[in-house]
Every structure is written in structure tokens, then in C-alpha cells.
Coordinates of C-alpha atoms in Angstrom, one line a residue:
G1 CA -18.0 39.4 -88.6
A2 CA -18.9 40.3 -85.3
A3 CA -16.8 39.2 -82.1
I4 CA -17.2 35.9 -80.7
E5 CA -16.5 36.2 -76.3
T6 CA -15.1 33.5 -74.8
V7 CA -16.2 32.9 -71.2
A8 CA -14.3 31.1 -68.6
V9 CA -17.2 28.4 -67.0
D10 CA -15.5 26.9 -63.8
T11 CA -17.6 23.0 -64.5
G12 CA -16.9 21.8 -61.8
L13 CA -15.2 19.1 -63.3
G14 CA -11.3 19.7 -62.1
F15 CA -10.8 16.1 -60.4
L16 CA -11.2 14.9 -64.0
R17 CA -8.3 16.3 -65.2
D18 CA -5.4 13.7 -64.0
R19 CA -8.1 10.6 -64.2
E20 CA -7.8 8.2 -67.8
V21 CA -11.2 9.4 -68.3
Y22 CA -13.5 7.2 -71.2
L23 CA -16.8 7.2 -72.7
P24 CA -17.8 10.4 -70.3
Q25 CA -22.2 11.0 -70.7
F26 CA -24.9 13.2 -68.5
A27 CA -27.8 12.2 -67.1
G28 CA -30.0 14.7 -65.6
G29 CA -33.0 13.9 -63.1
S30 CA -36.4 16.2 -64.2
D31 CA -36.1 17.2 -60.5
G32 CA -32.9 19.8 -61.8
S33 CA -30.5 16.9 -60.9
L34 CA -27.6 16.0 -62.6
Y35 CA -25.2 13.6 -62.9
I36 CA -21.9 12.4 -65.6
V37 CA -20.6 8.9 -65.4
W38 CA -17.6 7.4 -67.0
R39 CA -15.0 4.4 -67.5
E40 CA -11.6 4.0 -66.6
P41 CA -9.6 1.4 -67.2
A42 CA -8.4 -0.5 -64.0
Q43 CA -5.2 -1.1 -62.5
E44 CA -4.5 -4.3 -63.8
R45 CA -7.1 -5.4 -66.8
G46 CA -11.0 -3.8 -67.2
G47 CA -12.1 -1.2 -66.4
N48 CA -14.1 0.1 -63.3
L49 CA -17.0 2.6 -64.0
F50 CA -17.6 6.0 -61.5
L51 CA -20.9 8.8 -61.2
S52 CA -20.4 12.2 -60.2
R53 CA -23.3 14.0 -58.8
R54 CA -23.5 18.1 -59.5
T55 CA -24.5 19.4 -56.2
D56 CA -27.0 23.3 -55.8
A57 CA -23.4 24.7 -55.6
G58 CA -23.0 23.8 -58.8
V59 CA -19.8 21.5 -57.8
F60 CA -19.6 18.2 -58.4
E61 CA -19.1 15.4 -55.7
P62 CA -16.1 13.2 -55.3
P63 CA -17.0 10.1 -57.8
V64 CA -18.6 6.7 -56.4
R65 CA -17.4 3.9 -58.1
I66 CA -20.1 1.7 -59.9
N67 CA -19.6 -1.9 -60.3
G68 CA -18.6 -3.5 -57.3
M69 CA -15.2 -5.5 -57.3
E70 CA -12.7 -3.6 -59.1
G71 CA -12.4 -4.6 -63.5
T72 CA -15.7 -5.9 -64.0
V73 CA -16.6 -2.9 -66.4
G74 CA -16.2 -4.5 -70.2
G75 CA -13.5 -2.5 -72.7
G76 CA -13.9 -1.3 -75.8
S77 CA -14.0 2.4 -77.0
L78 CA -17.2 2.2 -79.4
D79 CA -19.6 5.2 -78.2
E80 CA -22.7 3.2 -78.8
G81 CA -21.2 0.8 -76.3
R82 CA -21.3 3.4 -73.5
A83 CA -22.1 2.4 -70.2
A84 CA -26.3 3.2 -69.4
V85 CA -27.7 5.7 -67.4
A86 CA -31.4 6.1 -65.9
V87 CA -32.2 9.3 -64.0
G88 CA -35.4 8.0 -61.9
D89 CA -37.4 9.5 -58.9
D90 CA -36.9 10.3 -55.1
G91 CA -32.7 10.1 -56.3
L92 CA -33.0 6.6 -57.6
L93 CA -30.5 5.7 -60.2
A94 CA -30.1 3.4 -62.3
V95 CA -26.8 2.6 -64.3
A96 CA -26.3 -1.1 -66.9
W97 CA -23.5 -2.2 -68.4
T98 CA -21.7 -4.8 -70.1
A99 CA -19.2 -6.7 -67.8
R100 CA -16.2 -8.1 -69.0
G101 CA -16.7 -12.3 -69.8
S102 CA -19.6 -10.3 -71.9
D103 CA -22.2 -10.9 -69.3
I104 CA -24.9 -7.4 -69.1
R105 CA -25.0 -6.2 -65.4
A106 CA -27.1 -3.5 -63.5
A107 CA -26.5 -1.6 -60.4
I108 CA -29.6 0.7 -58.7
S109 CA -28.5 3.8 -56.5
H110 CA -31.4 4.6 -54.0
D111 CA -30.0 7.8 -52.7
G112 CA -28.5 9.5 -55.6
G113 CA -25.9 8.0 -56.1
K114 CA -23.9 8.1 -52.7
S115 CA -24.3 4.4 -53.2
F116 CA -25.1 1.6 -55.1
D117 CA -25.8 -2.1 -53.9
R118 CA -25.0 -4.7 -55.3
S119 CA -24.7 -4.8 -58.6
V120 CA -26.8 -8.1 -60.9
T121 CA -26.7 -10.2 -63.9
L122 CA -29.1 -9.5 -66.6
N123 CA -28.9 -12.3 -68.8
S124 CA -30.2 -15.7 -67.7
D125 CA -27.3 -17.3 -68.8
A126 CA -24.5 -15.5 -66.6
G127 CA -21.5 -17.1 -67.5
A128 CA -21.7 -17.8 -70.6
R129 CA -19.3 -15.9 -73.1
A130 CA -21.1 -14.7 -76.0
Y131 CA -21.8 -11.1 -77.4
R132 CA -23.6 -8.8 -75.8
G133 CA -23.4 -5.8 -75.9
F134 CA -25.7 -1.9 -76.8
V135 CA -27.6 -2.2 -73.8
D136 CA -30.2 1.2 -72.2
I137 CA -32.6 1.1 -69.4
D138 CA -35.2 3.1 -68.6
V139 CA -37.6 3.4 -64.3
D140 CA -40.7 3.9 -63.5
A141 CA -42.8 6.2 -62.2
A142 CA -43.2 3.3 -59.3
G143 CA -39.3 2.5 -58.9
V144 CA -38.8 -0.4 -61.4
A145 CA -35.7 -0.8 -64.2
H146 CA -36.3 -1.9 -67.4
A147 CA -33.4 -2.6 -69.5
A148 CA -32.7 -4.5 -73.3
W149 CA -30.0 -4.8 -74.8
I150 CA -28.8 -7.0 -77.8
D151 CA -27.4 -11.1 -77.7
A152 CA -25.7 -13.0 -79.9
R153 CA -25.8 -16.5 -77.1
F154 CA -27.2 -18.8 -79.6
A155 CA -25.1 -17.7 -82.7
P156 CA -22.0 -19.8 -83.6
R157 CA -19.1 -18.3 -80.1
G158 CA -17.2 -15.3 -81.3
A159 CA -19.7 -14.7 -83.5
E160 CA -22.4 -11.2 -83.0
E161 CA -25.2 -12.3 -85.2
P162 CA -27.7 -13.6 -85.4
A163 CA -28.5 -11.7 -82.8
E164 CA -31.9 -11.6 -79.9
L165 CA -32.9 -8.8 -78.5
F166 CA -33.6 -9.2 -74.2
Y167 CA -35.0 -7.3 -72.2
A168 CA -34.9 -7.1 -67.9
R169 CA -37.0 -6.3 -65.3
I170 CA -35.8 -5.2 -62.0
E171 CA -37.4 -4.7 -59.2
G172 CA -36.6 -4.9 -55.3
G173 CA -33.0 -6.9 -56.5
E174 CA -35.1 -9.7 -58.6
V175 CA -34.4 -10.2 -62.4
T176 CA -36.6 -11.5 -64.6
E177 CA -35.7 -11.7 -69.1
I178 CA -38.3 -11.8 -71.6
N179 CA -35.8 -12.8 -75.1
L180 CA -38.5 -11.0 -77.1
T181 CA -37.4 -11.4 -81.1
E182 CA -37.3 -14.8 -80.6
D183 CA -40.1 -15.5 -82.6
Q184 CA -38.4 -13.4 -85.9
V185 CA -36.9 -14.4 -89.2
D186 CA -34.3 -11.3 -89.1
S187 CA -31.6 -11.4 -87.0
I188 CA -31.0 -8.1 -84.8
C189 CA -28.3 -6.0 -85.7
G190 CA -25.5 -7.2 -84.1
C191 CA -23.8 -3.4 -83.6
C192 CA -26.5 -0.5 -83.1
R193 CA -27.9 0.5 -79.9
V194 CA -31.0 -0.7 -78.7
D195 CA -33.0 2.4 -77.1
V196 CA -35.2 2.2 -73.8
D197 CA -37.6 4.7 -72.3
V198 CA -40.6 4.5 -70.3
R199 CA -42.8 7.7 -71.4
S200 CA -45.2 9.6 -69.8
D201 CA -48.7 7.1 -69.5
D202 CA -46.2 4.5 -68.4
R203 CA -45.7 2.7 -71.7
L204 CA -42.5 1.0 -72.2
V205 CA -40.9 1.9 -75.8
I206 CA -38.4 -0.9 -76.8
A207 CA -37.1 0.8 -80.2
F208 CA -34.1 -1.6 -82.2
R209 CA -32.5 -2.6 -85.9
N210 CA -33.4 -5.7 -87.1
T211 CA -30.6 -6.3 -90.7
G212 CA -33.0 -7.7 -93.1
G213 CA -36.2 -4.8 -92.3
G214 CA -35.3 -1.3 -91.1
Y215 CA -35.7 -0.1 -87.2
F216 CA -38.4 -1.6 -85.5
A217 CA -40.1 -0.9 -81.7
Y218 CA -41.2 -2.9 -79.6
R219 CA -43.9 -1.2 -77.1
E220 CA -45.5 -2.6 -74.4
D221 CA -47.1 -2.4 -70.6
T222 CA -44.4 -1.6 -68.4
C223 CA -44.9 -5.4 -67.2
P224 CA -44.4 -7.0 -70.5
I225 CA -44.5 -10.2 -67.8
E226 CA -47.5 -11.6 -66.5

């Protein structure tokens, strides 16, 4: 067969070589912006989330820590347990993750990832240890963030099922939470990642998996809270 030519490409990510990087992922915006987000173990316990933005020159800027307090990001190496990243308009970024201790947290940047507002807890039972994770997040045209995650707060301690699908709307630093599956019989699958997507028609679609009936999608306006 034909010979394959290998070309070395300078990605500008050389600064990652000396760091202990887990679950790296890229996120891009409609304006051509590109970001990389990853987790690193903290010095003592827990972890930290970092973000770097690619400049117009193709070079990634120095990392910015997303979580405000050192070591507050939860552990785990499952790829589906990675942090969720959404890129909106005008430099808006939203990142959500499972914190150490199992709370679901989110942080918003209004300047293209150069800095982040203080993160907020999305689950209303903050501090209550329960199985929680697999969060996803997206932002709408108005800059409102929408997140959903698997939450087993009603399960026996330490169990991942039965679980519920919880949703939170983050606007102006305020969080409003809804249990989307409190009236259904089947449990949410405790290990299948949720997907949140704000469509071009400004509709919100949340996909998830039940234990007894395959995949389902919850579709609503981007303001499902009266």
C-alpha cells in the first residue's frame, strides 16, 4: 500500500507533559473558540479541574483552575464521570462536576474561561452524602445554564439505585432544582451518562436511560419552571 507520511503538529499543549492529567476533553463554540478541560489530583486529597483556551494564534493559554477551593473535585477514573462543559455566546462557559462528598456543582465564566464565578451547588440537599454523578450541562441563547444528573438520594445509603433524574436551572447565580422522574416507577440507570442539549429552536432535550425500559428523552421549553 501507499506510504503514510507522519507530520508533527504543534498543538500548544506541551505544558501538560509534566502534569498528572485525567479525563481531558475538548469543547468548542460556534465562534471557533476551543477549550480543553481536565482533572488533576490535588496535593493531599480530592482533585482540581482546569481549563485552557486556545488563542487565535493556535496556542493554549496558561491553565485556570475552575473549582474555587483546593481539592474539592470528586475522584474516579470512569470516562463517563468526567466534568461537563458547555460553550455559549459572548465568552460564556458553564462547567459542572461531582464534588468530593457527592454534591453536584457548577461554575460559570463570562470571559472565555479567564476566570470563573464562585461555583454553586445544584442539589438542594447539599452536604447529604448520596450516590450522585454523570452530570451534563448546556446553556441557552439567554445565557441560562441547564444541568441534569443521576441522583440516588432516596436509595439505601451507598446504593446507586433506585435513582432519579434531577434537573437544575442556573440563572444569575440562583439555582432552582426539579426531580423530573419522581412520578415514574422505573429507576434511572445509575451508571449511564445523562445528555442535556439546548436545541437551535431553544428547546431543551434531556436524554437518559431507565433500568426497565430503555432510553427515554425529556423534552421541554428551556424554562420548565413555573
